[in-house]
CSV table of C-alpha atoms in Angstrom, one decimal:
chain,number,residue,atom,x,y,z
T,1,UNK,CA,67.4,65.7,150.0
T,2,UNK,CA,65.0,68.7,151.3
T,3,UNK,CA,61.5,67.6,152.2
T,4,UNK,CA,59.5,70.2,149.6
T,5,UNK,CA,62.2,67.8,147.3
T,6,UNK,CA,60.9,65.0,148.9
T,7,UNK,CA,57.6,66.1,148.8
T,8,UNK,CA,57.2,66.6,145.6
T,9,UNK,CA,59.2,63.7,143.9
T,10,UNK,CA,56.2,61.8,145.7
T,11,UNK,CA,53.8,63.3,144.0
T,12,UNK,CA,55.4,63.0,141.1
T,13,UNK,CA,56.2,58.9,142.0
T,14,UNK,CA,52.3,58.8,142.7
T,15,UNK,CA,50.7,60.1,139.6
T,16,UNK,CA,53.4,58.2,137.6
T,17,UNK,CA,51.8,54.7,139.4
T,18,UNK,CA,48.7,55.7,138.7
T,19,UNK,CA,48.1,56.3,135.7
T,20,UNK,CA,50.2,53.8,134.7
T,21,UNK,CA,48.3,51.3,136.5
T,22,UNK,CA,45.3,52.7,135.4
T,23,UNK,CA,46.4,52.3,131.8
T,24,UNK,CA,47.0,49.3,132.0
T,25,UNK,CA,42.9,48.4,133.4
T,26,UNK,CA,41.9,51.0,130.5
T,27,UNK,CA,44.9,49.0,128.2
T,28,UNK,CA,41.7,45.8,127.4
T,29,UNK,CA,39.2,48.3,125.2
T,30,UNK,CA,42.7,50.2,124.1
T,31,UNK,CA,41.9,53.2,126.2
T,32,UNK,CA,44.7,55.5,128.0
T,33,UNK,CA,44.1,57.2,131.3
T,34,UNK,CA,44.9,60.3,129.8
T,35,UNK,CA,42.4,59.7,127.1
T,36,UNK,CA,39.5,58.8,129.9
T,37,UNK,CA,40.2,62.4,131.5
T,38,UNK,CA,38.8,63.4,128.4
T,39,UNK,CA,36.1,61.4,128.0
T,40,UNK,CA,34.8,62.1,131.2
T,41,UNK,CA,35.2,65.7,130.7
T,42,UNK,CA,33.1,65.8,127.7
T,43,UNK,CA,30.8,63.4,129.3
T,44,UNK,CA,30.2,65.7,132.0
T,45,UNK,CA,30.0,69.0,129.5
T,46,UNK,CA,28.3,67.1,126.8
T,47,UNK,CA,29.3,68.9,124.0
T,48,UNK,CA,32.4,71.1,124.3
T,49,UNK,CA,34.4,73.3,122.3
T,50,UNK,CA,38.5,72.3,121.9
T,51,UNK,CA,39.1,75.6,123.6
T,52,UNK,CA,36.8,75.2,127.0
T,53,UNK,CA,38.0,71.3,127.0
T,54,UNK,CA,41.4,72.4,126.8
T,55,UNK,CA,40.9,74.9,129.4
T,56,UNK,CA,39.3,72.7,131.2
T,57,UNK,CA,41.9,70.5,131.4
T,58,UNK,CA,44.4,72.5,131.9
T,59,UNK,CA,46.2,70.9,128.8
T,60,UNK,CA,47.3,72.8,126.1
T,61,UNK,CA,45.3,73.5,122.6
T,62,UNK,CA,47.8,71.7,120.4
T,63,UNK,CA,48.0,68.6,122.6
T,64,UNK,CA,44.6,68.3,122.9
T,65,UNK,CA,44.1,68.8,119.8
T,66,UNK,CA,46.1,65.6,119.4
T,67,UNK,CA,44.4,63.6,121.8
T,68,UNK,CA,41.1,64.7,120.0
T,69,UNK,CA,42.3,63.3,116.7
T,70,UNK,CA,43.9,59.8,118.1
T,71,UNK,CA,40.0,59.7,120.1
T,72,UNK,CA,38.2,60.2,116.5
T,73,UNK,CA,40.5,57.8,114.6
T,74,UNK,CA,39.1,55.2,117.1
T,75,UNK,CA,35.4,56.3,116.8
T,76,UNK,CA,35.0,57.6,120.0
T,77,UNK,CA,34.5,61.3,119.8
T,78,UNK,CA,34.1,63.2,116.5
T,79,UNK,CA,34.4,66.6,116.1
T,80,UNK,CA,32.2,69.0,114.2
T,81,UNK,CA,32.8,72.9,113.5
T,82,UNK,CA,30.3,75.4,115.8
T,83,UNK,CA,28.8,78.6,115.4
T,84,UNK,CA,32.5,79.8,115.2
T,85,UNK,CA,34.5,78.5,112.3
T,86,UNK,CA,37.2,78.3,114.1
T,87,UNK,CA,36.0,76.7,116.8
T,88,UNK,CA,35.3,73.2,116.2
T,89,UNK,CA,32.5,71.2,118.5
T,90,UNK,CA,33.0,68.1,120.7
T,91,UNK,CA,31.2,65.0,121.4
T,92,UNK,CA,31.3,61.4,122.5
T,93,UNK,CA,29.5,59.5,119.8
T,94,UNK,CA,27.1,56.1,120.5
T,95,UNK,CA,30.2,53.9,120.8
T,96,UNK,CA,31.8,55.6,123.6
T,97,UNK,CA,28.4,56.6,125.4
T,98,UNK,CA,28.0,52.6,125.4
T,99,UNK,CA,31.3,51.9,126.9
T,100,UNK,CA,31.3,54.3,129.1
T,101,UNK,CA,30.1,52.5,131.9
T,102,UNK,CA,32.8,49.6,131.6
T,103,UNK,CA,35.2,52.3,131.6
T,104,UNK,CA,33.4,54.1,134.4
T,105,UNK,CA,33.5,50.9,135.9
T,106,UNK,CA,37.5,50.3,136.0
T,107,UNK,CA,38.0,53.6,137.3
T,108,UNK,CA,36.0,53.8,140.2
T,109,UNK,CA,37.1,50.5,141.1
T,110,UNK,CA,41.1,51.8,140.9
T,111,UNK,CA,40.4,54.7,142.7
T,112,UNK,CA,38.5,53.1,145.6
T,113,UNK,CA,41.7,50.7,145.8
T,114,UNK,CA,44.0,53.5,145.8
T,115,UNK,CA,42.7,55.8,148.3
T,116,UNK,CA,41.2,53.0,150.6
T,117,UNK,CA,42.0,53.3,154.4
T,118,UNK,CA,42.3,57.0,154.1
T,119,UNK,CA,39.6,58.7,155.8
T,120,UNK,CA,37.0,61.3,154.7
T,121,UNK,CA,38.7,64.3,156.9
T,122,UNK,CA,42.0,63.2,155.9
T,123,UNK,CA,40.9,63.3,151.7
T,124,UNK,CA,39.4,66.2,152.4
T,125,UNK,CA,42.7,68.1,153.6
T,126,UNK,CA,44.9,66.2,151.0
T,127,UNK,CA,42.4,67.7,148.2
T,128,UNK,CA,42.6,71.5,149.3
T,129,UNK,CA,46.4,71.0,149.6
T,130,UNK,CA,46.5,69.7,146.3
T,131,UNK,CA,44.2,72.9,145.0
T,132,UNK,CA,46.9,74.8,147.0
T,133,UNK,CA,49.3,73.7,145.0
T,134,UNK,CA,47.8,73.6,142.1
T,135,UNK,CA,46.9,77.5,142.7
T,136,UNK,CA,50.6,78.8,143.7
T,137,UNK,CA,51.5,76.7,140.4
T,138,UNK,CA,49.1,78.5,138.7
T,139,UNK,CA,50.6,81.9,140.1
T,140,UNK,CA,54.0,81.4,139.0
T,141,UNK,CA,53.2,81.4,135.4
T,142,UNK,CA,51.4,84.8,135.5
C-alpha cells in the first residue's frame, strides 16, 4: 500500500471513530455529531440563512435541509422566511440554548481526550496540513 493510500485510509478511519464515539456521548441527548456541528455553527453565526450555513459547513443544500428538518422536529432550531422569501433564516430555540452548555462540555472533553499528548506545535502543523488537504480537495472540484 502506498503511503498516500495509507494516509487517506487512516484519515477516514480516524474521522469515523471520532464520529462514532461523539455520537455515543451525545446520544443521551438524542443528538448526533453532525447535528452538533450544525448547532455549533448556528450558535457561532447567530441567525443565519440556510445557504450561508451550507457554505460554511461545506454541505450540499439538500443535506443541510435534511439536517435542519430533523433539528426542527427535535425543537432545537427554528426556520423563518428572510427578507428574500426564497431564503430561510435559521436560529436556535431556547431549548437548544439551554442544552448547549451540556453538549459543549461533552464535546470539549472528548476533544481533550483524543488530542491528549499532542504538543501545541504538532497540533498547529496538523491543522495546517489539513487546511492544505482541504484546499487541494476544493481545487479538484473546480
